[in-house]
CSV table of C-alpha atoms in Angstrom, one decimal:
chain,number,residue,atom,x,y,z
A,1,UNK,CA,-52.7,-27.8,-64.6
A,2,UNK,CA,-48.8,-28.5,-64.2
A,3,UNK,CA,-46.2,-25.5,-62.6
A,4,UNK,CA,-42.5,-25.7,-62.9
A,5,UNK,CA,-40.6,-25.3,-59.9
A,6,UNK,CA,-39.1,-22.7,-61.6
A,7,UNK,CA,-42.2,-20.6,-62.0
A,8,UNK,CA,-43.4,-21.4,-58.5
A,9,UNK,CA,-39.6,-19.8,-56.8
A,10,UNK,CA,-40.1,-16.8,-59.3
A,11,UNK,CA,-43.6,-16.4,-57.5
A,12,UNK,CA,-42.0,-16.8,-53.7
A,13,UNK,CA,-39.8,-13.9,-54.6
A,14,UNK,CA,-41.7,-11.1,-53.7
A,15,UNK,CA,-42.4,-12.2,-50.5
A,16,UNK,CA,-39.0,-12.9,-49.1
A,17,UNK,CA,-38.0,-9.4,-50.5
A,18,UNK,CA,-41.0,-8.0,-48.3
A,19,UNK,CA,-40.2,-10.2,-45.1
A,20,UNK,CA,-36.6,-9.3,-45.5
A,21,UNK,CA,-37.5,-5.4,-45.0
A,22,UNK,CA,-39.9,-6.3,-42.1
A,23,UNK,CA,-36.8,-7.6,-39.8
A,24,UNK,CA,-35.1,-5.3,-37.3
A,25,UNK,CA,-31.5,-4.0,-38.5
A,26,UNK,CA,-29.8,-4.8,-35.6
A,27,UNK,CA,-30.8,-9.1,-36.7
A,28,UNK,CA,-28.8,-8.2,-40.0
A,29,UNK,CA,-25.7,-6.9,-38.1
A,30,UNK,CA,-23.4,-9.1,-37.3
A,31,UNK,CA,-22.9,-9.0,-33.3
A,32,UNK,CA,-20.3,-6.6,-31.9
A,33,UNK,CA,-17.0,-7.6,-30.4
A,34,UNK,CA,-16.5,-7.0,-26.9
A,35,UNK,CA,-14.1,-4.4,-26.1
A,36,UNK,CA,-10.4,-6.1,-25.1
A,37,UNK,CA,-9.7,-5.5,-21.0
A,38,UNK,CA,-6.5,-6.8,-20.3
A,39,UNK,CA,-7.7,-7.1,-16.1
A,40,UNK,CA,-5.6,-8.2,-13.4
A,41,UNK,CA,-7.7,-8.8,-10.0
A,42,UNK,CA,-6.1,-10.4,-6.7
A,43,UNK,CA,-8.7,-10.7,-3.9
A,44,UNK,CA,-8.8,-12.4,-0.8
A,45,UNK,CA,-11.1,-15.6,-0.2
A,46,UNK,CA,-15.2,-14.1,0.0
A,47,UNK,CA,-14.3,-11.7,-2.8
A,48,UNK,CA,-16.3,-12.2,-6.5
A,49,UNK,CA,-13.8,-14.0,-8.8
A,50,UNK,CA,-12.1,-12.2,-11.9
A,51,UNK,CA,-14.5,-13.8,-14.0
A,52,UNK,CA,-17.5,-11.9,-12.2
A,53,UNK,CA,-15.8,-8.8,-12.3
A,54,UNK,CA,-15.9,-9.3,-16.2
A,55,UNK,CA,-18.9,-9.7,-16.3
A,56,UNK,CA,-20.0,-6.7,-14.8
A,57,UNK,CA,-17.8,-4.7,-16.7
A,58,UNK,CA,-19.6,-6.3,-19.7
A,59,UNK,CA,-23.1,-5.8,-18.3
A,60,UNK,CA,-22.4,-2.1,-18.0
A,61,UNK,CA,-21.0,-1.7,-21.5
A,62,UNK,CA,-23.6,-3.5,-23.3
A,63,UNK,CA,-22.9,-3.2,-26.7
A,64,UNK,CA,-20.7,-0.7,-26.7
A,65,UNK,CA,-18.9,-0.4,-29.9
A,66,UNK,CA,-15.2,0.9,-28.0
A,67,UNK,CA,-12.7,-0.8,-29.5
A,68,UNK,CA,-9.2,0.8,-27.9
A,69,UNK,CA,-8.0,-1.6,-25.5
A,70,UNK,CA,-7.5,-0.9,-21.7
A,71,UNK,CA,-5.0,-2.4,-19.1
A,72,UNK,CA,-5.9,-2.5,-15.8
A,73,UNK,CA,-5.0,-3.6,-12.4
A,74,UNK,CA,-7.3,-4.2,-9.5
A,75,UNK,CA,-6.0,-5.3,-6.0
A,76,UNK,CA,-8.3,-6.4,-2.8
A,77,UNK,CA,-6.3,-6.3,0.6
A,78,UNK,CA,-7.2,-6.2,4.2
A,79,UNK,CA,-6.3,-2.0,5.8
A,80,UNK,CA,-4.4,-1.5,8.7
A,81,UNK,CA,-8.0,-1.0,10.8
A,82,UNK,CA,-9.5,-4.6,9.4
A,83,UNK,CA,-11.4,-3.1,6.7
A,84,UNK,CA,-10.6,-3.7,2.8
A,85,UNK,CA,-8.8,-1.4,1.1
A,86,UNK,CA,-9.2,-1.8,-3.1
A,87,UNK,CA,-6.6,0.0,-5.4
A,88,UNK,CA,-7.6,0.0,-9.2
A,89,UNK,CA,-5.0,1.5,-11.3
A,90,UNK,CA,-5.3,2.0,-15.2
A,91,UNK,CA,-2.1,1.6,-16.9
A,92,UNK,CA,-3.4,2.0,-20.4
A,93,UNK,CA,-4.3,4.0,-23.1
A,94,UNK,CA,-4.5,7.0,-20.2
A,95,UNK,CA,-2.4,6.1,-16.5
A,96,UNK,CA,-4.9,6.8,-13.6
A,97,UNK,CA,-5.4,5.4,-10.2
A,98,UNK,CA,-8.5,5.2,-7.3
A,99,UNK,CA,-8.6,4.2,-3.8
A,100,UNK,CA,-11.8,2.4,-2.2
A,101,UNK,CA,-12.2,1.9,1.5
A,102,UNK,CA,-14.7,-0.7,2.6
A,103,UNK,CA,-16.2,-3.3,4.3
A,104,UNK,CA,-18.1,-5.0,1.6
A,105,UNK,CA,-15.6,-7.1,-1.2
A,106,UNK,CA,-18.9,-7.6,-3.4
A,107,UNK,CA,-20.1,-3.6,-3.4
A,108,UNK,CA,-16.4,-2.2,-4.0
A,109,UNK,CA,-15.7,-4.5,-6.6
A,110,UNK,CA,-18.9,-3.5,-8.5
A,111,UNK,CA,-17.4,0.2,-7.7
A,112,UNK,CA,-14.4,-0.7,-9.7
A,113,UNK,CA,-16.2,-2.2,-12.4
A,114,UNK,CA,-18.3,0.7,-12.9
A,115,UNK,CA,-15.1,3.1,-12.8
A,116,UNK,CA,-13.7,1.2,-15.5
A,117,UNK,CA,-16.7,0.8,-17.6
A,118,UNK,CA,-17.1,5.0,-17.4
A,119,UNK,CA,-13.4,5.1,-18.5
A,120,UNK,CA,-14.0,3.2,-21.3
A,121,UNK,CA,-17.2,4.6,-22.8
A,122,UNK,CA,-19.7,7.0,-20.1
A,123,UNK,CA,-22.1,7.0,-22.8
A,124,UNK,CA,-22.8,3.3,-23.0
A,125,UNK,CA,-23.1,2.9,-19.3
A,126,UNK,CA,-25.8,5.8,-19.0
A,127,UNK,CA,-27.6,4.2,-21.9
A,128,UNK,CA,-27.5,1.0,-20.4
A,129,UNK,CA,-28.3,2.5,-16.8
A,130,UNK,CA,-31.7,4.2,-18.7
A,131,UNK,CA,-32.7,1.2,-20.5
A,132,UNK,CA,-32.7,-1.2,-17.9
A,133,UNK,CA,-35.5,-0.1,-15.3
A,134,UNK,CA,-37.5,0.3,-18.4
A,135,UNK,CA,-37.0,-3.0,-19.7
A,136,UNK,CA,-37.6,-4.8,-16.3
A,137,UNK,CA,-41.2,-3.2,-16.3
A,138,UNK,CA,-42.1,-3.5,-19.9
A,139,UNK,CA,-44.5,-6.3,-20.9
A,140,UNK,CA,-43.3,-8.5,-23.6
A,141,UNK,CA,-44.9,-7.9,-27.2
A,142,UNK,CA,-47.0,-10.4,-29.3
A,143,UNK,CA,-44.9,-9.3,-32.4
A,144,UNK,CA,-41.9,-7.4,-32.1
A,145,UNK,CA,-41.8,-4.1,-32.7
A,146,UNK,CA,-40.6,-2.2,-35.9
A,147,UNK,CA,-36.5,-1.1,-35.7
A,148,UNK,CA,-36.1,2.2,-34.3
A,149,UNK,CA,-34.6,4.7,-36.7
A,150,UNK,CA,-30.5,4.7,-35.6
A,151,UNK,CA,-29.5,8.1,-33.4
A,152,UNK,CA,-26.0,9.5,-35.2
A,153,UNK,CA,-23.5,7.8,-32.9
A,154,UNK,CA,-21.2,10.6,-31.0
A,155,UNK,CA,-17.5,10.1,-31.7
A,156,UNK,CA,-15.9,8.4,-29.5
A,157,UNK,CA,-13.9,10.9,-26.4
A,158,UNK,CA,-10.2,11.8,-27.9
A,159,UNK,CA,-8.5,10.3,-24.2
A,160,UNK,CA,-10.0,8.6,-21.5
A,161,UNK,CA,-9.6,11.0,-18.6
A,162,UNK,CA,-8.2,9.4,-15.7
A,163,UNK,CA,-9.7,9.4,-11.9
A,164,UNK,CA,-7.9,11.8,-9.5
A,165,UNK,CA,-5.3,10.4,-7.4
A,166,UNK,CA,-6.1,9.2,-4.2
A,167,UNK,CA,-5.4,10.4,-0.7
A,168,UNK,CA,-2.8,7.9,1.0
A,169,UNK,CA,-3.8,6.2,4.2
A,170,UNK,CA,-2.1,7.1,7.6
A,171,UNK,CA,-1.4,5.1,10.5
A,172,UNK,CA,-0.6,6.4,14.1
A,173,UNK,CA,2.0,3.9,16.2
A,174,UNK,CA,2.6,3.8,19.7
A,175,UNK,CA,5.3,1.6,21.1
A,176,UNK,CA,7.4,0.2,24.1
A,177,UNK,CA,10.5,-1.6,23.6
A,178,UNK,CA,13.4,-3.0,25.6
A,179,UNK,CA,16.6,-1.4,24.1
A,180,UNK,CA,19.7,-3.2,23.7
A,181,UNK,CA,22.7,-1.0,23.3
A,182,UNK,CA,26.5,-1.8,22.6
A,183,UNK,CA,27.4,1.3,20.2
A,184,UNK,CA,27.7,3.9,23.3
A,185,UNK,CA,28.3,1.9,26.5
A,186,UNK,CA,31.3,0.3,27.9
A,187,UNK,CA,29.6,-3.6,27.7
A,188,UNK,CA,26.7,-4.4,26.6
A,189,UNK,CA,23.7,-2.8,28.4
A,190,UNK,CA,19.9,-3.3,28.6
A,191,UNK,CA,17.2,-0.3,28.9
A,192,UNK,CA,14.1,0.9,27.6
A,193,UNK,CA,12.8,3.3,24.7
A,194,UNK,CA,9.3,4.5,24.1
A,195,UNK,CA,8.5,6.5,20.8
A,196,UNK,CA,5.7,7.0,18.2
A,197,UNK,CA,5.3,6.9,14.9
A,198,UNK,CA,3.4,7.8,11.4
A,199,UNK,CA,2.9,5.9,8.3
A,200,UNK,CA,2.3,7.0,5.3
A,201,UNK,CA,1.8,4.6,2.1
A,202,UNK,CA,5.6,3.4,1.9
A,203,UNK,CA,7.1,5.5,4.0
A,204,UNK,CA,7.5,5.9,8.1
A,205,UNK,CA,8.9,8.4,10.3
A,206,UNK,CA,9.4,7.7,14.3
A,207,UNK,CA,10.8,9.7,17.1
A,208,UNK,CA,12.0,7.9,20.4
A,209,UNK,CA,13.5,8.6,23.7
A,210,UNK,CA,15.2,5.7,25.8
A,211,UNK,CA,18.0,5.4,28.3
A,212,UNK,CA,20.3,2.5,29.7
A,213,UNK,CA,20.8,2.6,33.1
A,214,UNK,CA,23.8,0.9,34.2
A,215,UNK,CA,27.1,0.1,32.3
A,216,UNK,CA,30.5,-0.2,33.7
A,217,UNK,CA,34.3,-0.1,32.9
A,218,UNK,CA,37.4,0.2,34.6
A,219,UNK,CA,41.0,1.2,33.6
A,220,UNK,CA,43.2,-2.1,32.7
A,221,UNK,CA,44.8,-3.4,35.5
A,222,UNK,CA,43.2,-1.7,38.1
A,223,UNK,CA,40.2,-1.7,40.4
A,224,UNK,CA,39.7,2.3,39.8
A,225,UNK,CA,36.7,3.0,37.4
A,226,UNK,CA,33.6,4.5,36.4
A,227,UNK,CA,29.9,3.6,36.4
A,228,UNK,CA,28.2,4.9,32.9
A,229,UNK,CA,24.7,5.8,32.3
A,230,UNK,CA,23.2,6.6,28.6
A,231,UNK,CA,19.9,8.6,27.6
A,232,UNK,CA,19.6,9.5,24.3
A,233,UNK,CA,17.0,10.6,21.6
A,234,UNK,CA,16.3,9.4,18.4
A,235,UNK,CA,14.8,10.4,15.2
A,236,UNK,CA,14.0,7.4,12.3
A,237,UNK,CA,13.1,7.9,8.7
A,238,UNK,CA,12.0,4.6,7.4
A,239,UNK,CA,11.1,3.0,3.7
A,240,UNK,CA,9.4,-0.3,3.5
A,241,UNK,CA,10.6,-2.8,1.1
A,242,UNK,CA,8.1,-5.5,1.7
A,243,UNK,CA,4.7,-5.5,2.7
A,244,UNK,CA,2.2,-7.9,4.3
A,245,UNK,CA,2.5,-10.1,6.6
A,246,UNK,CA,6.0,-8.7,7.6
A,247,UNK,CA,7.0,-5.6,7.0
A,248,UNK,CA,10.3,-4.8,6.5
A,249,UNK,CA,12.3,-1.4,6.5
A,250,UNK,CA,15.2,-0.3,5.7
A,251,UNK,CA,16.0,3.4,8.4
A,252,UNK,CA,18.3,6.1,8.3
A,253,UNK,CA,18.6,7.7,12.1
A,254,UNK,CA,19.9,10.2,14.0
A,255,UNK,CA,20.8,10.3,17.6
A,256,UNK,CA,21.7,12.9,20.4
A,257,UNK,CA,23.0,10.6,23.2
A,258,UNK,CA,24.3,12.3,26.8
A,259,UNK,CA,26.8,9.7,28.2
A,260,UNK,CA,27.1,10.2,31.9
A,261,UNK,CA,30.1,8.3,34.2
A,262,UNK,CA,30.6,8.5,37.7
A,263,UNK,CA,33.6,7.1,39.4
A,264,UNK,CA,33.8,3.9,41.1
A,265,UNK,CA,37.0,2.9,43.4
A,266,UNK,CA,38.8,6.3,43.2
A,267,UNK,CA,40.0,8.2,45.9
A,268,UNK,CA,38.1,11.6,44.6
A,269,UNK,CA,34.6,11.3,43.6
A,270,UNK,CA,34.0,12.3,40.2
A,271,UNK,CA,31.2,12.9,37.5
A,272,UNK,CA,31.5,13.5,33.7
A,273,UNK,CA,28.7,13.8,31.4
A,274,UNK,CA,29.6,14.3,27.3
A,275,UNK,CA,27.2,14.8,25.1
A,276,UNK,CA,27.5,12.4,21.6
A,277,UNK,CA,25.9,12.7,18.5
A,278,UNK,CA,25.7,9.8,16.1
A,279,UNK,CA,24.3,8.5,12.4
A,280,UNK,CA,22.9,5.3,11.7
A,281,UNK,CA,21.8,2.6,9.1
A,282,UNK,CA,19.4,-0.3,9.7
A,283,UNK,CA,16.5,-2.2,9.2
A,284,UNK,CA,13.0,-2.3,11.2
A,285,UNK,CA,10.7,-5.5,11.0
A,286,UNK,CA,7.3,-5.4,11.8
A,287,UNK,CA,4.5,-7.9,12.0
A,288,UNK,CA,0.9,-7.7,13.2
A,289,UNK,CA,-0.1,-9.9,15.7
A,290,UNK,CA,-4.1,-9.0,16.0
A,291,UNK,CA,-5.4,-5.6,15.2
A,292,UNK,CA,-4.8,-3.3,16.5
A,293,UNK,CA,-1.4,-4.8,18.1
A,294,UNK,CA,2.2,-5.2,16.5
A,295,UNK,CA,5.2,-6.7,17.6
A,296,UNK,CA,8.3,-4.5,16.4
A,297,UNK,CA,12.4,-5.5,16.5
A,298,UNK,CA,14.9,-3.0,15.2
A,299,UNK,CA,18.6,-3.4,14.4
A,300,UNK,CA,20.6,-0.2,13.6
A,301,UNK,CA,24.5,0.2,13.1
A,302,UNK,CA,25.7,3.3,14.8
A,303,UNK,CA,28.5,5.0,14.8
A,304,UNK,CA,29.1,8.2,17.1
A,305,UNK,CA,30.3,11.7,15.5
A,306,UNK,CA,33.1,12.4,18.2
A,307,UNK,CA,34.3,10.1,20.6
A,308,UNK,CA,35.3,11.7,24.1
A,309,UNK,CA,38.0,10.2,26.2
A,310,UNK,CA,36.9,9.2,30.1
A,311,UNK,CA,39.7,9.2,32.3
A,312,UNK,CA,40.3,9.2,36.0
A,313,UNK,CA,42.2,12.5,37.3
A,314,UNK,CA,45.9,11.5,38.8
A,315,UNK,CA,45.8,7.7,36.9
A,316,UNK,CA,47.5,6.7,34.1
A,317,UNK,CA,44.8,4.9,31.8
A,318,UNK,CA,41.7,5.4,30.1
A,319,UNK,CA,38.4,4.5,31.9
A,320,UNK,CA,36.4,4.2,28.3
A,321,UNK,CA,36.3,5.6,24.9
A,322,UNK,CA,32.9,4.9,22.6
A,323,UNK,CA,34.1,2.8,19.5
A,324,UNK,CA,34.0,4.0,15.7
A,325,UNK,CA,30.7,2.0,15.3
A,326,UNK,CA,28.6,-0.6,17.3
A,327,UNK,CA,25.2,-1.9,17.6
A,328,UNK,CA,21.9,-1.1,19.0
A,329,UNK,CA,18.8,-3.1,19.0
A,330,UNK,CA,15.2,-3.0,19.9
A,331,UNK,CA,12.3,-5.4,20.7
A,332,UNK,CA,8.8,-4.7,21.7
A,333,UNK,CA,4.8,-4.2,21.5
A,334,UNK,CA,3.2,-1.3,19.1
A,335,UNK,CA,-0.2,0.3,19.2
A,336,UNK,CA,-1.7,1.2,15.5
A,337,UNK,CA,-4.3,3.9,15.6
């Protein structure tokens, strides 16, 4: 018997309808587009690449349907104690930041990926974390199971809750330096200074004490004069303008001096000590030679608030009077802790 091709097509139509009903609902749905993540990643050699970090975020999110774009910056760098520091900043849609310290860059990058994924869709991360162990242990069925009924999806959260602010790193420093002084003594004097400081983030504060043991001056055209010795106490407040490998700080200082003059080549011996307060501005440079040792150098312009005049009785002329402004510099080694 001859059967037309139209009759055969009509008889196959019910079978096609039944087969379509047996297909899982997920097979008929279009694959969800991945959530847009604007990720900026900076890390030293040996750390995962930006593609590996993106893949970890995608694995944690799975088939999340959240679509709101997110801007993330992640930077990994060596901290002062040779450990790693990871700074994570979420720029949009809700600003937030987190700091992670550790020794394993791969583990820290996975933790950062988890924080970002939780900021995007915590429900999807929880579902994937619960489903992955079961999927690894479950046997592969011979026939595909029927598609389960879809549970009603929770509405997306109204806003991404930013991570709590991180505490700043603190670093202490003890230093010893050679002091070069021109501001408060008659001639350029060389002395010694010692001090310590504390740094938190971009700010640094130091306190120091120093001495310039010898500098001399005399009355013009005469042999009479004086030997000078300078002691000082100093407080500095600095803000870092550049980071590693060379730290550059801009500093303001206040310094209390005691300038002592002892007569030289005079008929009657005399000694006079004058307190002088001065203010200054300058810069501080630090270069980490090898943890925890650093090389530090500072240069400041110093202006005394008072300028006492040193004279010798019964003689005309001034032995010495501090200038309106001068320079002070130091160079030495520092121990960070």
